[in-house]
Amino acid sequence: MSEARCCLSESDAPKGVAPDGDALVRFKYLNQGGANVIFKILPWSTAGAEQPFFFVDCKDDTFLPVHHGDITSQVLRVDKGLDKTLRCDEVVSGFHDHVRPLFVPGKISVIAIDSDGLPTVRSVALPDLDFTKHLMKHQGILLYPNVMVALISKAETILPKRKSDANQPTPTNRWGILLPDMSPAVGSSVTIEVKPKWLAQSPTAPLNAVRCRTCAMQVAKPKDPSNYICPLRLLDGKSDTFFRWILDRVKEQLVEHSETLKQQQQEETPITSAIVEYLTRGDGNALLHHLRLLQTLLDPQGVHLRSRMYPKPTFDHNLRLAMTVRDCSLYITAQYAAGTGSIKVDSKLGDLDFKSADKIDDWFSKEEALLKEAAYTRGIDEDLGCLVAEQLVA
Ligand SMILES: O=P(O)(O)O[C@@H]1[C@@H](OP(=O)(O)O)[C@H](OP(=O)(O)O)[C@H](O)[C@H](OP(=O)(O)O)[C@H]1OP(=O)(O)O
Ligand SMILES: Nc1ncnc2c1ncn2[C@@H]1O[C@H](COP(=O)(O)OP(=O)(O)OP(=O)(O)O)[C@@H](O)[C@H]1O
């Protein structure tokens, strides 16, 4: 091993490595998505019955324990070990090698159709802007077996071993990722989480589409309608629908944070207005436009035309990147000082995991199902608030 940050229990520690009390931490389940589980990292205390763990910086044969203060502003993300999803070490390398470069000035190779109707590779310059302040630092962490046992006991959705590790003893060392903790802080910040999914229409949507790709998905496979919003509204930002959607999200958190209803009501509208302003005219708007640009540059033809596109490696690589930036999360934080009117809004992108090539067939099937089911075009009873539909009426 040359240099790595590791997490271990006292019984994993090599002889002579004994952490001070201020290096000890415990893990608390925070949340999970389809592929990963997130844990909060809290200082360990003798009061609980929890087993302590600690982080060390390992260099050659030396193990240097890390003070918990350097760790507890972060969360630990651990992959569940499912098929077609990436291990955390693959996420970290994919992020650095392929995803991060999309957020700094530079050139990318894209597939365009030439005047003869044939695919051709073009080099396109990205905007001369640096969006890296919106990216989270990804730090790979080697998790020792006893840490894995404890994490699996808190989240049984983490598989003890992947199919590809079938011959390994259970459980083995695994990689996790330390990321900045974007959770709200009671009394001083709220965090709104949105997925800026398909910010432009699918290239293979029918010409008579009455809704965008994300709304078409919501028709075909509805998910929690109570907090659904058409992602094109994030970019447009003007409507009352959008203001109300943000207000509802802010209220959900202030209800838990505020001591009185009056205090909540005093804070909710200014915080909502600051977030809407940020997404409509501020840095958030520039970021959303950049995501839309990436989504369209990297996938101008659509997975359905894949068989006619070449060079195939460029097409597939770009499609994977486009699908990555269509499935990330945006964490918008508003820090406020109660009663002062001071509000600072910021945002970071999460879940920028470079999608696996194994998913290409699934993307093909998803688009095919949307077309077959007429999800872009058929009439429905409910109003999803799709901006495409609104623009057709206008
Ligand atoms: O099917 P979509 O377009 O709705 O997107 C899936 C997401 O659905 P949602 O954003 O909730 O509507 C879905 O999100 P959830 O698990 O529903 O939170 C996943 O992100 C999925 O990607 P992967 O299989 O984990 O790599 C996403 O799949 P792909 O982006 O890989 O197609
Ligand atoms: N850095 C973070 N700080 C605070 N909470 C987080 C952080 N990252 C993730 N979360 C929470 O955990 C949830 C799941 O995380 P994440 O989106 O990374 O999982 P996933 O399995 O990759 O999701 P998907 O289902 O989209 O593939 C998020 O929706 C969010 O609520």
PDB file of N, CA and C in Angstrom, residues 100-108 124-132 286-297:
ATOM      1  N   ARG A 100     -15.343  14.908 -13.857  1.00  0.00           N
ATOM      2  CA  ARG A 100     -14.839  16.225 -13.452  1.00  0.00           C
ATOM      3  C   ARG A 100     -14.397  17.077 -14.658  1.00  0.00           C
ATOM      4  N   PRO A 101     -13.704  16.492 -15.661  1.00  0.00           N
ATOM      5  CA  PRO A 101     -13.267  17.310 -16.802  1.00  0.00           C
ATOM      6  C   PRO A 101     -14.412  18.009 -17.550  1.00  0.00           C
ATOM      7  N   LEU A 102     -15.646  17.548 -17.359  1.00  0.00           N
ATOM      8  CA  LEU A 102     -16.776  18.198 -18.040  1.00  0.00           C
ATOM      9  C   LEU A 102     -17.140  19.537 -17.390  1.00  0.00           C
ATOM     10  N   PHE A 103     -16.571  19.798 -16.211  1.00  0.00           N
ATOM     11  CA  PHE A 103     -16.954  20.994 -15.460  1.00  0.00           C
ATOM     12  C   PHE A 103     -15.854  22.055 -15.438  1.00  0.00           C
ATOM     13  N   VAL A 104     -14.853  21.873 -16.294  1.00  0.00           N
ATOM     14  CA  VAL A 104     -13.796  22.883 -16.430  1.00  0.00           C
ATOM     15  C   VAL A 104     -13.631  23.174 -17.935  1.00  0.00           C
ATOM     16  N   PRO A 105     -13.039  24.339 -18.274  1.00  0.00           N
ATOM     17  CA  PRO A 105     -12.858  24.621 -19.705  1.00  0.00           C
ATOM     18  C   PRO A 105     -12.008  23.525 -20.356  1.00  0.00           C
ATOM     19  N   GLY A 106     -12.324  23.218 -21.585  1.00  0.00           N
ATOM     20  CA  GLY A 106     -11.575  22.166 -22.287  1.00  0.00           C
ATOM     21  C   GLY A 106     -12.351  21.761 -23.524  1.00  0.00           C
ATOM     22  N   LYS A 107     -11.897  20.689 -24.158  1.00  0.00           N
ATOM     23  CA  LYS A 107     -12.579  20.233 -25.387  1.00  0.00           C
ATOM     24  C   LYS A 107     -13.098  18.828 -25.200  1.00  0.00           C
ATOM     25  N   ILE A 108     -14.213  18.527 -25.836  1.00  0.00           N
ATOM     26  CA  ILE A 108     -14.699  17.151 -25.825  1.00  0.00           C
ATOM     27  C   ILE A 108     -14.971  16.717 -27.265  1.00  0.00           C
ATOM     28  N   VAL A 124     -15.409  19.831 -29.674  1.00  0.00           N
ATOM     29  CA  VAL A 124     -16.214  21.001 -29.274  1.00  0.00           C
ATOM     30  C   VAL A 124     -15.628  21.585 -27.997  1.00  0.00           C
ATOM     31  N   ALA A 125     -15.503  22.915 -27.960  1.00  0.00           N
ATOM     32  CA  ALA A 125     -14.973  23.573 -26.750  1.00  0.00           C
ATOM     33  C   ALA A 125     -16.092  23.752 -25.738  1.00  0.00           C
ATOM     34  N   LEU A 126     -15.798  23.391 -24.504  1.00  0.00           N
ATOM     35  CA  LEU A 126     -16.747  23.654 -23.420  1.00  0.00           C
ATOM     36  C   LEU A 126     -16.643  25.132 -23.049  1.00  0.00           C
ATOM     37  N   PRO A 127     -17.667  25.688 -22.394  1.00  0.00           N
ATOM     38  CA  PRO A 127     -17.590  27.112 -22.021  1.00  0.00           C
ATOM     39  C   PRO A 127     -16.352  27.405 -21.187  1.00  0.00           C
ATOM     40  N   ASP A 128     -15.880  28.624 -21.296  1.00  0.00           N
ATOM     41  CA  ASP A 128     -14.666  29.012 -20.585  1.00  0.00           C
ATOM     42  C   ASP A 128     -15.008  29.346 -19.118  1.00  0.00           C
ATOM     43  N   LEU A 129     -15.635  28.424 -18.455  1.00  0.00           N
ATOM     44  CA  LEU A 129     -16.108  28.649 -17.082  1.00  0.00           C
ATOM     45  C   LEU A 129     -15.724  27.448 -16.217  1.00  0.00           C
ATOM     46  N   ASP A 130     -15.451  27.725 -14.959  1.00  0.00           N
ATOM     47  CA  ASP A 130     -15.077  26.659 -14.031  1.00  0.00           C
ATOM     48  C   ASP A 130     -16.253  26.386 -13.091  1.00  0.00           C
ATOM     49  N   PHE A 131     -16.841  25.198 -13.212  1.00  0.00           N
ATOM     50  CA  PHE A 131     -17.999  24.848 -12.372  1.00  0.00           C
ATOM     51  C   PHE A 131     -17.597  23.930 -11.213  1.00  0.00           C
ATOM     52  N   THR A 132     -16.285  23.794 -10.965  1.00  0.00           N
ATOM     53  CA  THR A 132     -15.870  22.784  -9.985  1.00  0.00           C
ATOM     54  C   THR A 132     -16.299  23.114  -8.554  1.00  0.00           C
ATOM     55  N   ALA A 286     -26.690  29.209 -13.939  1.00  0.00           N
ATOM     56  CA  ALA A 286     -25.552  28.942 -14.844  1.00  0.00           C
ATOM     57  C   ALA A 286     -25.211  27.450 -14.816  1.00  0.00           C
ATOM     58  N   LEU A 287     -25.259  26.867 -13.627  1.00  0.00           N
ATOM     59  CA  LEU A 287     -24.940  25.435 -13.516  1.00  0.00           C
ATOM     60  C   LEU A 287     -25.974  24.590 -14.264  1.00  0.00           C
ATOM     61  N   LEU A 288     -27.251  24.913 -14.089  1.00  0.00           N
ATOM     62  CA  LEU A 288     -28.300  24.132 -14.771  1.00  0.00           C
ATOM     63  C   LEU A 288     -28.144  24.244 -16.292  1.00  0.00           C
ATOM     64  N   HIS A 289     -27.811  25.445 -16.777  1.00  0.00           N
ATOM     65  CA  HIS A 289     -27.603  25.593 -18.220  1.00  0.00           C
ATOM     66  C   HIS A 289     -26.415  24.759 -18.690  1.00  0.00           C
ATOM     67  N   HIS A 290     -25.392  24.685 -17.826  1.00  0.00           N
ATOM     68  CA  HIS A 290     -24.226  23.872 -18.208  1.00  0.00           C
ATOM     69  C   HIS A 290     -24.622  22.392 -18.269  1.00  0.00           C
ATOM     70  N   LEU A 291     -25.415  21.954 -17.306  1.00  0.00           N
ATOM     71  CA  LEU A 291     -25.854  20.542 -17.329  1.00  0.00           C
ATOM     72  C   LEU A 291     -26.657  20.260 -18.588  1.00  0.00           C
ATOM     73  N   ARG A 292     -27.531  21.202 -18.959  1.00  0.00           N
ATOM     74  CA  ARG A 292     -28.332  20.978 -20.174  1.00  0.00           C
ATOM     75  C   ARG A 292     -27.419  20.914 -21.406  1.00  0.00           C
ATOM     76  N   LEU A 293     -26.431  21.804 -21.446  1.00  0.00           N
ATOM     77  CA  LEU A 293     -25.497  21.792 -22.582  1.00  0.00           C
ATOM     78  C   LEU A 293     -24.797  20.435 -22.663  1.00  0.00           C
ATOM     79  N   LEU A 294     -24.317  19.938 -21.524  1.00  0.00           N
ATOM     80  CA  LEU A 294     -23.611  18.644 -21.523  1.00  0.00           C
ATOM     81  C   LEU A 294     -24.561  17.532 -21.984  1.00  0.00           C
ATOM     82  N   GLN A 295     -25.772  17.549 -21.463  1.00  0.00           N
ATOM     83  CA  GLN A 295     -26.729  16.487 -21.824  1.00  0.00           C
ATOM     84  C   GLN A 295     -26.974  16.459 -23.338  1.00  0.00           C
ATOM     85  N   THR A 296     -27.045  17.629 -23.955  1.00  0.00           N
ATOM     86  CA  THR A 296     -27.355  17.650 -25.392  1.00  0.00           C
ATOM     87  C   THR A 296     -26.102  17.396 -26.252  1.00  0.00           C
ATOM     88  N   LEU A 297     -24.951  17.953 -25.808  1.00  0.00           N
ATOM     89  CA  LEU A 297     -23.723  17.720 -26.594  1.00  0.00           C
ATOM     90  C   LEU A 297     -23.328  16.246 -26.586  1.00  0.00           C
TER      91      LEU A 297
END
